[in-house]
GROMACS .gro file of N, CA, C and O in nm:
model
  428
    1MET      N    1   0.973   0.527   0.748
    1MET     CA    2   0.985   0.527   0.604
    1MET      C    3   0.853   0.476   0.545
    1MET      O    4   0.798   0.377   0.590
    2ALA      N    5   0.806   0.542   0.444
    2ALA     CA    6   0.680   0.504   0.379
    2ALA      C    7   0.700   0.378   0.294
    2ALA      O    8   0.807   0.356   0.238
    3PHE      N    9   0.595   0.299   0.286
    3PHE     CA   10   0.602   0.175   0.208
    3PHE      C   11   0.524   0.189   0.079
    3PHE      O   12   0.412   0.240   0.078
    4ARG      N   13   0.586   0.144  -0.030
    4ARG     CA   14   0.519   0.138  -0.160
    4ARG      C   15   0.532  -0.005  -0.211
    4ARG      O   16   0.640  -0.063  -0.208
    5GLU      N   17   0.421  -0.060  -0.260
    5GLU     CA   18   0.428  -0.194  -0.318
    5GLU      C   19   0.510  -0.190  -0.446
    5GLU      O   20   0.521  -0.087  -0.511
    6ILE      N   21   0.564  -0.306  -0.482
    6ILE     CA   22   0.650  -0.310  -0.601
    6ILE      C   23   0.567  -0.296  -0.728
    6ILE      O   24   0.453  -0.340  -0.734
    7ASP      N   25   0.629  -0.235  -0.829
    7ASP     CA   26   0.560  -0.218  -0.957
    7ASP      C   27   0.584  -0.339  -1.047
    7ASP      O   28   0.659  -0.431  -1.012
    8ASP      N   29   0.521  -0.341  -1.162
    8ASP     CA   30   0.528  -0.457  -1.252
    8ASP      C   31   0.669  -0.483  -1.305
    8ASP      O   32   0.710  -0.598  -1.318
    9ASP      N   33   0.745  -0.378  -1.335
    9ASP     CA   34   0.882  -0.396  -1.384
    9ASP      C   35   0.971  -0.459  -1.278
    9ASP      O   36   1.049  -0.550  -1.307
   10PHE      N   37   0.959  -0.411  -1.156
   10PHE     CA   38   1.035  -0.466  -1.044
   10PHE      C   39   0.996  -0.612  -1.022
   10PHE      O   40   1.080  -0.699  -1.002
   11TRP      N   41   0.865  -0.639  -1.029
   11TRP     CA   42   0.814  -0.774  -1.008
   11TRP      C   43   0.869  -0.871  -1.112
   11TRP      O   44   0.900  -0.986  -1.080
   12GLU      N   45   0.881  -0.827  -1.236
   12GLU     CA   46   0.935  -0.914  -1.342
   12GLU      C   47   1.074  -0.966  -1.307
   12GLU      O   48   1.107  -1.080  -1.336
   13ILE      N   49   1.153  -0.884  -1.243
   13ILE     CA   50   1.289  -0.924  -1.203
   13ILE      C   51   1.282  -1.016  -1.081
   13ILE      O   52   1.347  -1.120  -1.076
   14VAL      N   53   1.203  -0.979  -0.984
   14VAL     CA   54   1.195  -1.053  -0.858
   14VAL      C   55   1.139  -1.193  -0.878
   14VAL      O   56   1.192  -1.291  -0.824
   15CYS      N   57   1.033  -1.205  -0.956
   15CYS     CA   58   0.962  -1.334  -0.965
   15CYS      C   59   1.049  -1.446  -1.022
   15CYS      O   60   1.022  -1.563  -0.997
   16ARG      N   61   1.154  -1.412  -1.094
   16ARG     CA   62   1.245  -1.516  -1.149
   16ARG      C   63   1.317  -1.593  -1.039
   16ARG      O   64   1.362  -1.705  -1.061
   17HIS      N   65   1.329  -1.533  -0.923
   17HIS     CA   66   1.410  -1.592  -0.815
   17HIS      C   67   1.326  -1.650  -0.701
   17HIS      O   68   1.382  -1.698  -0.604
   18LEU      N   69   1.196  -1.645  -0.715
   18LEU     CA   70   1.110  -1.695  -0.608
   18LEU      C   71   1.082  -1.843  -0.627
   18LEU      O   72   1.085  -1.895  -0.739
   19PRO      N   73   1.054  -1.914  -0.518
   19PRO     CA   74   1.024  -2.058  -0.528
   19PRO      C   75   0.898  -2.080  -0.612
   19PRO      O   76   0.806  -1.999  -0.611
   20ARG      N   77   0.899  -2.190  -0.684
   20ARG     CA   78   0.782  -2.225  -0.764
   20ARG      C   79   0.665  -2.259  -0.674
   20ARG      O   80   0.683  -2.303  -0.561
   21GLN      N   81   0.545  -2.240  -0.727
   21GLN     CA   82   0.425  -2.278  -0.653
   21GLN      C   83   0.426  -2.428  -0.632
   21GLN      O   84   0.463  -2.505  -0.721
   22LYS      N   85   0.384  -2.470  -0.516
   22LYS     CA   86   0.375  -2.612  -0.486
   22LYS      C   87   0.254  -2.671  -0.558
   22LYS      O   88   0.159  -2.599  -0.589
   23PRO      N   89   0.258  -2.800  -0.585
   23PRO     CA   90   0.140  -2.862  -0.646
   23PRO      C   91   0.018  -2.842  -0.558
   23PRO      O   92   0.029  -2.826  -0.437
   24HIS      N   93  -0.096  -2.844  -0.619
   24HIS     CA   94  -0.220  -2.817  -0.546
   24HIS      C   95  -0.256  -2.937  -0.457
   24HIS      O   96  -0.327  -3.026  -0.495
   25ILE      N   97  -0.198  -2.935  -0.338
   25ILE     CA   98  -0.230  -3.034  -0.236
   25ILE      C   99  -0.261  -2.955  -0.110
   25ILE      O  100  -0.179  -2.879  -0.062
   26GLY      N  101  -0.379  -2.970  -0.058
   26GLY     CA  102  -0.416  -2.896   0.061
   26GLY      C  103  -0.448  -2.751   0.028
   26GLY      O  104  -0.490  -2.717  -0.082
   27ARG      N  105  -0.423  -2.665   0.122
   27ARG     CA  106  -0.452  -2.523   0.107
   27ARG      C  107  -0.352  -2.459   0.009
   27ARG      O  108  -0.231  -2.478   0.023
   28PRO      N  109  -0.401  -2.385  -0.090
   28PRO     CA  110  -0.308  -2.321  -0.184
   28PRO      C  111  -0.227  -2.212  -0.116
   28PRO      O  112  -0.273  -2.147  -0.023
   29ARG      N  113  -0.105  -2.194  -0.164
   29ARG     CA  114  -0.017  -2.091  -0.110
   29ARG      C  115  -0.068  -1.954  -0.151
   29ARG      O  116  -0.126  -1.936  -0.256
   30ARG      N  117  -0.045  -1.860  -0.067
   30ARG     CA  118  -0.081  -1.721  -0.095
   30ARG      C  119  -0.006  -1.672  -0.219
   30ARG      O  120   0.100  -1.724  -0.253
   31ASP      N  121  -0.060  -1.573  -0.286
   31ASP     CA  122   0.003  -1.514  -0.404
   31ASP      C  123   0.145  -1.468  -0.370
   31ASP      O  124   0.164  -1.392  -0.273
   32PRO      N  125   0.246  -1.513  -0.445
   32PRO     CA  126   0.385  -1.477  -0.413
   32PRO      C  127   0.411  -1.327  -0.412
   32PRO      O  128   0.492  -1.278  -0.334
   33ARG      N  129   0.342  -1.254  -0.497
   33ARG     CA  130   0.364  -1.109  -0.499
   33ARG      C  131   0.315  -1.046  -0.369
   33ARG      O  132   0.378  -0.956  -0.314
   34HIS      N  133   0.203  -1.095  -0.316
   34HIS     CA  134   0.153  -1.045  -0.187
   34HIS      C  135   0.252  -1.079  -0.076
   34HIS      O  136   0.282  -0.995   0.009
   35LEU      N  137   0.302  -1.202  -0.077
   35LEU     CA  138   0.397  -1.243   0.027
   35LEU      C  139   0.524  -1.159   0.021
   35LEU      O  140   0.574  -1.113   0.123
   36PHE      N  141   0.576  -1.138  -0.100
   36PHE     CA  142   0.698  -1.060  -0.115
   36PHE      C  143   0.675  -0.915  -0.069
   36PHE      O  144   0.760  -0.856  -0.002
   37ASN      N  145   0.560  -0.859  -0.104
   37ASN     CA  146   0.527  -0.724  -0.057
   37ASN      C  147   0.517  -0.721   0.096
   37ASN      O  148   0.555  -0.623   0.159
   38GLY      N  149   0.468  -0.829   0.155
   38GLY     CA  150   0.461  -0.838   0.301
   38GLY      C  151   0.599  -0.835   0.364
   38GLY      O  152   0.622  -0.767   0.465
   39VAL      N  153   0.692  -0.909   0.305
   39VAL     CA  154   0.830  -0.908   0.353
   39VAL      C  155   0.888  -0.768   0.339
   39VAL      O  156   0.950  -0.714   0.432
   40LEU      N  157   0.869  -0.707   0.223
   40LEU     CA  158   0.921  -0.571   0.202
   40LEU      C  159   0.857  -0.471   0.297
   40LEU      O  160   0.923  -0.375   0.339
   41TYR      N  161   0.732  -0.493   0.332
   41TYR     CA  162   0.664  -0.405   0.427
   41TYR      C  163   0.739  -0.405   0.561
   41TYR      O  164   0.766  -0.300   0.619
   42VAL      N  165   0.775  -0.524   0.609
   42VAL     CA  166   0.847  -0.534   0.736
   42VAL      C  167   0.985  -0.470   0.724
   42VAL      O  168   1.027  -0.393   0.811
   43LEU      N  169   1.056  -0.497   0.615
   43LEU     CA  170   1.190  -0.442   0.597
   43LEU      C  171   1.189  -0.290   0.583
   43LEU      O  172   1.279  -0.222   0.630
   44THR      N  173   1.088  -0.238   0.517
   44THR     CA  174   1.082  -0.094   0.491
   44THR      C  175   1.035  -0.015   0.612
   44THR      O  176   1.091   0.089   0.644
   45THR      N  177   0.932  -0.065   0.678
   45THR     CA  178   0.875   0.011   0.789
   45THR      C  179   0.944  -0.016   0.922
   45THR      O  180   0.933   0.064   1.014
   46GLY      N  181   1.012  -0.129   0.931
   46GLY     CA  182   1.077  -0.164   1.057
   46GLY      C  183   0.983  -0.221   1.161
   46GLY      O  184   1.020  -0.237   1.277
   47CYS      N  185   0.862  -0.255   1.119
   47CYS     CA  186   0.766  -0.312   1.213
   47CYS      C  187   0.802  -0.458   1.243
   47CYS      O  188   0.890  -0.515   1.180
   48THR      N  189   0.731  -0.517   1.336
   48THR     CA  190   0.752  -0.658   1.367
   48THR      C  191   0.670  -0.743   1.271
   48THR      O  192   0.578  -0.694   1.205
   49TRP      N  193   0.700  -0.871   1.266
   49TRP     CA  194   0.625  -0.962   1.181
   49TRP      C  195   0.478  -0.966   1.221
   49TRP      O  196   0.390  -0.986   1.139
   50SER      N  197   0.452  -0.943   1.347
   50SER     CA  198   0.314  -0.943   1.396
   50SER      C  199   0.230  -0.829   1.338
   50SER      O  200   0.108  -0.836   1.339
   51ASP      N  201   0.297  -0.725   1.291
   51ASP     CA  202   0.227  -0.607   1.240
   51ASP      C  203   0.207  -0.608   1.089
   51ASP      O  204   0.164  -0.507   1.032
   52VAL      N  205   0.237  -0.719   1.023
   52VAL     CA  206   0.217  -0.727   0.878
   52VAL      C  207   0.067  -0.717   0.849
   52VAL      O  208  -0.013  -0.790   0.908
   53PRO      N  209   0.026  -0.627   0.760
   53PRO     CA  210  -0.117  -0.616   0.728
   53PRO      C  211  -0.170  -0.748   0.670
   53PRO      O  212  -0.101  -0.818   0.596
   54ALA      N  213  -0.291  -0.781   0.704
   54ALA     CA  214  -0.352  -0.908   0.662
   54ALA      C  215  -0.363  -0.920   0.511
   54ALA      O  216  -0.373  -1.032   0.459
   55THR      N  217  -0.358  -0.810   0.438
   55THR     CA  218  -0.366  -0.817   0.291
   55THR      C  219  -0.248  -0.893   0.231
   55THR      O  220  -0.257  -0.941   0.119
   56TYR      N  221  -0.138  -0.903   0.307
   56TYR     CA  222  -0.019  -0.974   0.256
   56TYR      C  223  -0.012  -1.117   0.304
   56TYR      O  224   0.074  -1.192   0.259
   57GLY      N  225  -0.098  -1.157   0.392
   57GLY     CA  226  -0.097  -1.292   0.447
   57GLY      C  227  -0.082  -1.285   0.598
   57GLY      O  228  -0.066  -1.177   0.655
   58THR      N  229  -0.085  -1.401   0.660
   58THR     CA  230  -0.069  -1.403   0.806
   58THR      C  231   0.077  -1.376   0.841
   58THR      O  232   0.167  -1.397   0.758
   59LYS      N  233   0.099  -1.334   0.964
   59LYS     CA  234   0.237  -1.302   1.005
   59LYS      C  235   0.329  -1.423   0.992
   59LYS      O  236   0.442  -1.410   0.946
   60SER      N  237   0.278  -1.541   1.026
   60SER     CA  238   0.363  -1.660   1.018
   60SER      C  239   0.391  -1.700   0.874
   60SER      O  240   0.501  -1.744   0.842
   61THR      N  241   0.294  -1.684   0.785
   61THR     CA  242   0.314  -1.719   0.644
   61THR      C  243   0.417  -1.627   0.580
   61THR      O  244   0.509  -1.672   0.510
   62VAL      N  245   0.405  -1.498   0.605
   62VAL     CA  246   0.500  -1.402   0.548
   62VAL      C  247   0.639  -1.426   0.604
   62VAL      O  248   0.738  -1.425   0.531
   63HIS      N  249   0.648  -1.451   0.733
   63HIS     CA  250   0.778  -1.477   0.796
   63HIS      C  251   0.842  -1.605   0.743
   63HIS      O  252   0.960  -1.609   0.712
   64ARG      N  253   0.763  -1.712   0.730
   64ARG     CA  254   0.816  -1.838   0.674
   64ARG      C  255   0.865  -1.817   0.531
   64ARG      O  256   0.967  -1.873   0.490
   65TYR      N  257   0.792  -1.738   0.453
   65TYR     CA  258   0.832  -1.710   0.315
   65TYR      C  259   0.966  -1.636   0.315
   65TYR      O  260   1.056  -1.667   0.236
   66HIS      N  261   0.981  -1.540   0.405
   66HIS     CA  262   1.108  -1.468   0.418
   66HIS      C  263   1.222  -1.564   0.450
   66HIS      O  264   1.329  -1.558   0.389
   67LEU      N  265   1.200  -1.655   0.545
   67LEU     CA  266   1.304  -1.751   0.581
   67LEU      C  267   1.340  -1.842   0.464
   67LEU      O  268   1.457  -1.874   0.442
   68GLU      N  269   1.239  -1.881   0.387
   68GLU     CA  270   1.265  -1.965   0.269
   68GLU      C  271   1.350  -1.890   0.167
   68GLU      O  272   1.443  -1.946   0.109
   69LEU      N  273   1.322  -1.762   0.147
   69LEU     CA  274   1.401  -1.682   0.054
   69LEU      C  275   1.545  -1.666   0.105
   69LEU      O  276   1.639  -1.670   0.026
   70CYS      N  277   1.561  -1.652   0.236
   70CYS     CA  278   1.696  -1.643   0.295
   70CYS      C  279   1.774  -1.771   0.269
   70CYS      O  280   1.889  -1.767   0.226
   71GLU      N  281   1.711  -1.884   0.297
   71GLU     CA  282   1.778  -2.013   0.281
   71GLU      C  283   1.817  -2.040   0.136
   71GLU      O  284   1.919  -2.102   0.109
   72ARG      N  285   1.737  -1.995   0.042
   72ARG     CA  286   1.765  -2.017  -0.100
   72ARG      C  287   1.866  -1.918  -0.157
   72ARG      O  288   1.909  -1.932  -0.270
   73GLY      N  289   1.900  -1.814  -0.082
   73GLY     CA  290   1.990  -1.711  -0.132
   73GLY      C  291   1.922  -1.623  -0.236
   73GLY      O  292   1.988  -1.560  -0.319
   74ALA      N  293   1.790  -1.616  -0.230
   74ALA     CA  294   1.714  -1.541  -0.331
   74ALA      C  295   1.739  -1.392  -0.322
   74ALA      O  296   1.742  -1.323  -0.425
   75TYR      N  297   1.759  -1.339  -0.204
   75TYR     CA  298   1.777  -1.195  -0.190
   75TYR      C  299   1.903  -1.145  -0.262
   75TYR      O  300   1.900  -1.042  -0.328
   76GLN      N  301   2.011  -1.220  -0.251
   76GLN     CA  302   2.134  -1.181  -0.318
   76GLN      C  303   2.114  -1.182  -0.470
   76GLN      O  304   2.158  -1.090  -0.540
   77ALA      N  305   2.050  -1.286  -0.521
   77ALA     CA  306   2.026  -1.296  -0.666
   77ALA      C  307   1.934  -1.184  -0.714
   77ALA      O  308   1.958  -1.123  -0.820
   78ILE      N  309   1.831  -1.153  -0.637
   78ILE     CA  310   1.739  -1.044  -0.673
   78ILE      C  311   1.814  -0.912  -0.675
   78ILE      O  312   1.802  -0.833  -0.769
   79PHE      N  313   1.894  -0.887  -0.572
   79PHE     CA  314   1.969  -0.762  -0.562
   79PHE      C  315   2.062  -0.744  -0.682
   79PHE      O  316   2.067  -0.637  -0.743
   80LEU      N  317   2.135  -0.850  -0.719
   80LEU     CA  318   2.226  -0.841  -0.833
   80LEU      C  319   2.151  -0.817  -0.963
   80LEU      O  320   2.194  -0.736  -1.047
   81ASP      N  321   2.039  -0.884  -0.983
   81ASP     CA  322   1.960  -0.862  -1.104
   81ASP      C  323   1.904  -0.720  -1.111
   81ASP      O  324   1.897  -0.660  -1.218
   82LEU      N  325   1.863  -0.668  -0.997
   82LEU     CA  326   1.813  -0.530  -0.995
   82LEU      C  327   1.923  -0.431  -1.030
   82LEU      O  328   1.899  -0.335  -1.104
   83LEU      N  329   2.043  -0.454  -0.980
   83LEU     CA  330   2.155  -0.367  -1.015
   83LEU      C  331   2.185  -0.375  -1.164
   83LEU      O  332   2.207  -0.273  -1.229
   84ARG      N  333   2.185  -0.496  -1.219
   84ARG     CA  334   2.210  -0.514  -1.362
   84ARG      C  335   2.103  -0.445  -1.448
   84ARG      O  336   2.131  -0.401  -1.558
   85ALA      N  337   1.980  -0.439  -1.394
   85ALA     CA  338   1.870  -0.378  -1.468
   85ALA      C  339   1.870  -0.225  -1.455
   85ALA      O  340   1.787  -0.159  -1.515
   86GLY      N  341   1.961  -0.171  -1.376
   86GLY     CA  342   1.972  -0.026  -1.366
   86GLY      C  343   1.906   0.036  -1.245
   86GLY      O  344   1.901   0.158  -1.234
   87TYR      N  345   1.856  -0.046  -1.154
   87TYR     CA  346   1.797   0.010  -1.032
   87TYR      C  347   1.909   0.066  -0.946
   87TYR      O  348   2.018   0.009  -0.940
   88GLU      N  349   1.883   0.176  -0.882
   88GLU     CA  350   1.981   0.238  -0.793
   88GLU      C  351   1.931   0.230  -0.650
   88GLU      O  352   1.812   0.245  -0.624
   89PHE      N  353   2.023   0.208  -0.561
   89PHE     CA  354   1.989   0.200  -0.420
   89PHE      C  355   2.064   0.309  -0.347
   89PHE      O  356   2.183   0.329  -0.371
   90ARG      N  357   1.994   0.379  -0.260
   90ARG     CA  358   2.059   0.485  -0.183
   90ARG      C  359   2.152   0.423  -0.080
   90ARG      O  360   2.123   0.317  -0.025
   91LYS      N  361   2.260   0.490  -0.057
   91LYS     CA  362   2.357   0.442   0.041
   91LYS      C  363   2.288   0.424   0.175
   91LYS      O  364   2.215   0.511   0.221
   92GLY      N  365   2.308   0.311   0.236
   92GLY     CA  366   2.250   0.284   0.367
   92GLY      C  367   2.124   0.199   0.362
   92GLY      O  368   2.089   0.138   0.461
   93GLU      N  369   2.053   0.195   0.249
   93GLU     CA  370   1.930   0.115   0.242
   93GLU      C  371   1.960  -0.033   0.264
   93GLU      O  372   1.898  -0.097   0.346
   94ALA      N  373   2.054  -0.085   0.187
   94ALA     CA  374   2.087  -0.226   0.199
   94ALA      C  375   2.151  -0.256   0.334
   94ALA      O  376   2.124  -0.359   0.395
   95ALA      N  377   2.234  -0.166   0.381
   95ALA     CA  378   2.302  -0.187   0.509
   95ALA      C  379   2.201  -0.191   0.623
   95ALA      O  380   2.215  -0.270   0.716
   96ARG      N  381   2.098  -0.107   0.617
   96ARG     CA  382   1.997  -0.105   0.722
   96ARG      C  383   1.924  -0.238   0.729
   96ARG      O  384   1.903  -0.294   0.834
   97CYS      N  385   1.890  -0.292   0.612
   97CYS     CA  386   1.819  -0.420   0.609
   97CYS      C  387   1.909  -0.533   0.655
   97CYS      O  388   1.865  -0.623   0.726
   98ALA      N  389   2.036  -0.530   0.616
   98ALA     CA  390   2.128  -0.638   0.651
   98ALA      C  391   2.160  -0.634   0.801
   98ALA      O  392   2.187  -0.738   0.861
   99ALA      N  393   2.158  -0.516   0.861
   99ALA     CA  394   2.194  -0.504   1.000
   99ALA      C  395   2.083  -0.554   1.093
   99ALA      O  396   2.110  -0.592   1.206
  100GLU      N  397   1.961  -0.554   1.045
  100GLU     CA  398   1.850  -0.599   1.128
  100GLU      C  399   1.853  -0.751   1.142
  100GLU      O  400   1.895  -0.821   1.051
  101ASP      N  401   1.807  -0.800   1.253
  101ASP     CA  402   1.800  -0.944   1.272
  101ASP      C  403   1.668  -0.991   1.210
  101ASP      O  404   1.566  -0.997   1.276
  102LEU      N  405   1.672  -1.024   1.081
  102LEU     CA  406   1.551  -1.059   1.008
  102LEU      C  407   1.508  -1.203   1.032
  102LEU      O  408   1.399  -1.242   0.993
  103ARG      N  409   1.591  -1.281   1.093
  103ARG     CA  410   1.556  -1.421   1.118
  103ARG      C  411   1.494  -1.440   1.255
  103ARG      O  412   1.477  -1.552   1.301
  104SER      N  413   1.461  -1.332   1.321
  104SER     CA  414   1.403  -1.345   1.454
  104SER      C  415   1.270  -1.417   1.446
  104SER      O  416   1.197  -1.405   1.350
  105PRO      N  417   1.237  -1.495   1.548
  105PRO     CA  418   1.113  -1.572   1.545
  105PRO      C  419   0.990  -1.481   1.550
  105PRO      O  420   0.997  -1.370   1.601
  106VAL      N  421   0.883  -1.532   1.501
  106VAL     CA  422   0.757  -1.459   1.505
  106VAL      C  423   0.707  -1.461   1.648
  106VAL      O  424   0.699  -1.567   1.710
  107PRO      N  425   0.675  -1.344   1.706
  107PRO     CA  426   0.627  -1.342   1.844
  107PRO      C  427   0.489  -1.402   1.858
  107PRO      O  428   0.413  -1.414   1.770
   0.00000   0.00000   0.00000
């Protein structure tokens, strides 16, 4: 399946549910939009976390961000907001993502 980065309208909905940026202590966190696109890249293409393109961050950073979103329940909230906003999902898209073991450790 081909991967497309999210557009500005989609991002407006998603960014409401993402963790706030941490205070500037140490190394700054990667841009949340890049990290989210990195997570979507893995979910869409079915590749491993090791194959995330460097433009989205390191494999471990993108994977940790995904785990943080899982723990916060952000995906469910994003999905519901997207449905309320009129986005349509093809049958099987959500099921394919849910069926994959997305919490697998980074190799």
